[in-house]
Amino acid sequence: MIGIFDSGSGGLSVLREIIKLLPRERYVYYADNAFCPYGEKSPEFIRERGRVITDILLGKGADIIVVACNTATAAAISTLRKEYQNKFIGMEPAVKPAALSSESGVIGVLATAGTLKGSKYLTTKGLYEDNVKIVEHIGKGFVELVEAGLLDGPETEATVRRSLRPLLKAGADRIVLGCTHYPFLKEVISRISGPDVQVIDPAPAVARHLLDVMTEDGLIREDGSEPFPDVELLASGDVSSARKIFETFIAG
Ligand code: DGL
């Protein structure tokens, strides 16, 4: 069984890609929405939530845990790997594919404050910033919009436009979605950015990595799963917003 968590519904953008590659597995998804957003919370707080959620997911029978949250990956994954026996798969901001494919030589990264301060992001950025200009911006208000199910409309457009402005003004032709909530706003982001800008969601790469690790560890299920998809949704707050996104983007 695959355990997967995020501060809220964002990690469902990762689950969506995982299910495409591993449709027969059983999943338990935990939305920590009573404590969402994680973006401005301290690393200590996020680490503690990571422990609590890991215990719940392991208690449900998870063999492997996907930290489907860039902010929690930055704050907690190395601690969790030290403290628990099972494997953890984390998020990776897709700076590399963006940097290698950019034609304008400018890439934009949208993420939370916690992710942009994380050592993993800073190290990755350091590898590419001699070759491309990297412009960062916090997707202010994006997480709240997704949690409220406001994935399009005038308010969403105005919020997205505000955060995209500095990236587009700088000439970015690649925009990295460094927070798992943001892919649910991808349509609006792409519409505002225009056809010359590629918006990059790292979730498919994370799903491929999980498939490789599970194949290597012999964790792939041979028999089929019923019902399809076999996902249990849990939340620290009200589970209904995660359920709605799940039904719209995964089960529907
Ligand atoms: N979806 C999360 C991420 O990938 C967390 C966003 C938040 O709670 O601020 O960073």
XYZ file of C-alpha atoms and ligand atoms in Angstrom:
262
model
C 0.000 0.000 0.000
C 1.177 3.490 -0.878
C 0.759 6.240 1.704
C 0.749 9.786 0.434
C 0.377 13.137 2.157
C 0.271 16.870 1.682
C -0.859 19.911 3.633
C -4.168 19.564 1.802
C -5.464 18.606 -1.624
C -2.297 19.537 -3.544
C -0.760 16.079 -3.318
C -3.695 14.767 -5.331
C -1.926 16.245 -8.387
C 0.858 13.759 -7.625
C -1.509 10.890 -6.848
C -3.166 11.513 -10.233
C 0.146 10.849 -12.023
C 1.042 7.891 -9.799
C -2.280 6.166 -10.487
C -1.620 6.432 -14.241
C 1.531 4.334 -13.789
C 0.398 2.152 -10.888
C -3.346 1.667 -11.316
C -3.581 -1.575 -9.371
C -2.088 -0.424 -6.069
C -3.959 0.480 -2.918
C -3.587 4.052 -1.686
C -4.192 5.969 1.491
C -4.044 9.754 1.103
C -3.791 12.146 4.052
C -4.700 15.834 3.634
C -3.392 17.794 6.608
C -5.853 20.549 5.903
C -6.453 21.490 9.547
C -2.900 22.893 9.392
C -2.886 24.141 5.793
C -1.045 26.061 4.435
C 2.408 24.774 5.374
C 4.152 27.465 3.293
C 4.999 29.888 6.117
C 5.130 27.364 8.998
C 8.375 26.531 10.773
C 10.369 23.465 9.670
C 10.030 22.078 13.245
C 6.249 22.267 13.042
C 6.164 20.562 9.624
C 8.548 17.843 10.819
C 6.245 17.113 13.752
C 3.221 16.916 11.441
C 5.277 14.604 9.202
C 5.820 12.226 12.122
C 2.161 12.239 13.150
C 1.006 11.584 9.576
C 3.659 8.923 8.958
C 2.430 7.046 12.031
C -1.155 7.207 10.746
C -0.201 6.013 7.246
C 1.958 3.177 8.565
C -0.882 2.239 10.907
C -3.102 1.914 7.825
C -0.597 -0.506 6.294
C 1.476 1.728 3.994
C 4.731 0.142 2.754
C 6.119 3.316 1.219
C 5.286 6.986 1.728
C 5.154 9.743 -0.864
C 5.670 13.204 0.592
C 3.536 14.877 -2.078
C 4.357 18.342 -0.836
C 7.429 20.374 -1.768
C 7.341 22.302 1.506
C 7.197 19.142 3.632
C 9.906 17.513 1.515
C 12.152 20.509 2.178
C 11.449 20.615 5.906
C 10.963 17.010 6.922
C 12.000 14.250 4.533
C 15.592 13.847 5.705
C 14.438 13.636 9.347
C 11.705 11.130 8.470
C 14.219 9.005 6.543
C 16.439 8.908 9.640
C 13.633 8.078 12.056
C 11.639 5.472 10.104
C 12.522 2.221 8.349
C 10.245 2.582 5.321
C 11.148 4.509 2.176
C 10.007 8.070 1.552
C 9.683 9.539 -1.937
C 9.790 13.331 -2.057
C 9.138 16.163 -4.476
C 11.844 17.694 -6.602
C 11.340 21.167 -8.104
C 11.838 20.641 -11.842
C 14.590 23.230 -12.256
C 16.749 20.876 -14.342
C 14.321 20.171 -17.233
C 13.310 23.835 -17.246
C 16.903 25.071 -17.337
C 17.975 22.588 -20.005
C 15.069 23.347 -22.340
C 14.722 27.112 -21.919
C 15.333 29.092 -25.086
C 15.064 32.536 -23.536
C 17.592 31.662 -20.834
C 15.149 32.712 -18.125
C 13.099 30.288 -16.049
C 10.496 31.040 -13.431
C 9.907 29.048 -10.265
C 6.633 29.310 -8.389
C 6.724 27.769 -4.914
C 6.084 28.432 -1.236
C 8.465 30.392 0.988
C 9.458 27.170 2.784
C 10.434 25.420 -0.448
C 12.429 28.363 -1.768
C 14.442 28.482 1.475
C 15.063 24.700 1.539
C 18.588 23.377 1.075
C 17.544 20.943 -1.659
C 16.100 23.709 -3.785
C 19.079 25.992 -3.138
C 21.509 23.240 -4.131
C 19.611 22.466 -7.350
C 19.376 26.147 -8.157
C 23.122 26.503 -7.612
C 23.775 23.898 -10.307
C 21.954 25.853 -13.009
C 22.070 29.523 -12.171
C 25.295 30.103 -14.060
C 23.550 29.024 -17.265
C 20.059 30.460 -16.861
C 18.496 33.287 -14.944
C 16.165 31.866 -12.293
C 13.324 34.120 -11.170
C 11.392 32.970 -8.129
C 8.032 33.970 -6.829
C 5.652 32.730 -4.147
C 2.267 31.715 -5.528
C 0.530 33.934 -3.004
C -3.025 32.787 -2.374
C -2.802 29.813 -4.774
C -3.025 27.152 -2.054
C -6.080 28.806 -0.511
C -7.815 28.983 -3.913
C -7.229 25.288 -4.560
C -8.399 24.317 -1.077
C -11.564 26.333 -1.678
C -12.075 24.616 -5.037
C -11.743 27.935 -6.897
C -9.755 26.611 -9.833
C -10.864 29.259 -12.328
C -12.859 32.485 -12.512
C -12.096 36.187 -12.081
C -10.666 35.998 -8.529
C -8.392 33.093 -9.446
C -7.229 34.810 -12.636
C -6.384 38.020 -10.778
C -4.420 36.137 -8.094
C -2.497 34.057 -10.617
C -1.788 37.074 -12.824
C -0.248 38.935 -9.875
C 2.274 36.153 -9.155
C 3.090 35.494 -12.790
C 3.775 39.131 -13.650
C 7.420 39.269 -12.393
C 8.264 35.963 -14.077
C 6.786 36.956 -17.429
C 8.259 40.426 -17.209
C 11.711 38.897 -16.750
C 11.204 36.878 -19.951
C 10.726 33.400 -18.484
C 9.735 30.814 -21.103
C 9.567 27.926 -18.604
C 7.579 28.046 -15.381
C 8.243 25.378 -12.788
C 5.338 24.511 -10.511
C 7.209 24.025 -7.227
C 4.145 23.355 -5.103
C 1.808 20.419 -5.594
C -1.292 22.593 -5.307
C -0.347 24.666 -8.352
C -0.985 22.061 -11.101
C -4.691 22.425 -10.318
C -4.328 26.020 -11.544
C -2.312 25.020 -14.596
C -5.026 25.919 -17.087
C -5.222 29.464 -15.760
C -1.422 29.720 -15.502
C -0.999 28.569 -19.117
C -3.747 30.848 -20.371
C -2.129 33.902 -18.773
C 1.417 32.922 -19.750
C 0.573 32.350 -23.406
C 1.622 29.669 -25.886
C 5.354 30.427 -25.804
C 5.689 29.530 -22.130
C 5.879 25.918 -21.019
C 4.477 25.178 -17.578
C 6.278 22.261 -15.926
C 4.658 19.980 -13.357
C 7.205 17.681 -11.667
C 4.565 15.093 -10.671
C 5.038 12.741 -13.673
C 8.774 12.480 -12.906
C 8.058 11.747 -9.236
C 5.581 9.041 -10.278
C 8.220 7.443 -12.554
C 10.732 7.498 -9.718
C 8.214 5.808 -7.386
C 7.526 3.135 -10.004
C 11.288 2.441 -10.287
C 11.757 2.214 -6.519
C 8.735 -0.054 -6.062
C 9.827 -2.311 -8.909
C 13.300 -2.593 -7.392
C 11.890 -3.346 -3.941
C 9.368 -5.893 -5.247
C 6.425 -3.864 -3.973
C 4.307 -3.883 -7.144
C 0.990 -5.648 -6.711
C 0.337 -8.459 -9.148
C -3.427 -8.813 -8.730
C -5.965 -6.186 -9.777
C -7.496 -3.660 -7.426
C -11.232 -3.331 -6.871
C -12.744 -0.770 -6.691
C -10.739 1.353 -9.141
C -9.028 3.503 -8.107
C -8.599 2.044 -4.624
C -7.967 5.184 -2.582
C -8.837 5.929 1.029
C -8.975 9.658 1.700
C -8.202 10.926 5.188
C -7.909 14.494 6.509
C -7.087 16.269 9.747
C -9.899 18.714 8.927
C -12.925 18.456 6.661
C -12.275 15.830 4.009
C -14.883 17.173 1.567
C -12.631 19.561 -0.396
C -10.079 16.799 -1.028
C -12.920 14.468 -2.008
C -14.250 16.990 -4.510
C -10.858 17.432 -6.171
C -10.327 13.668 -6.131
C -13.662 13.089 -7.845
C -13.076 15.812 -10.438
C -9.487 14.974 -11.370
C -8.940 11.318 -10.548
C -12.056 9.226 -10.103
C -14.221 11.101 -12.615
N 1.289 21.576 -1.571
C 2.366 21.987 -0.784
C 3.672 22.126 -1.495
O 3.913 21.402 -2.427
C 2.115 22.851 0.412
C 1.552 24.183 0.179
C 1.203 24.840 1.481
O 0.549 24.205 2.296
O 1.611 26.002 1.663
O 4.505 22.917 -1.152
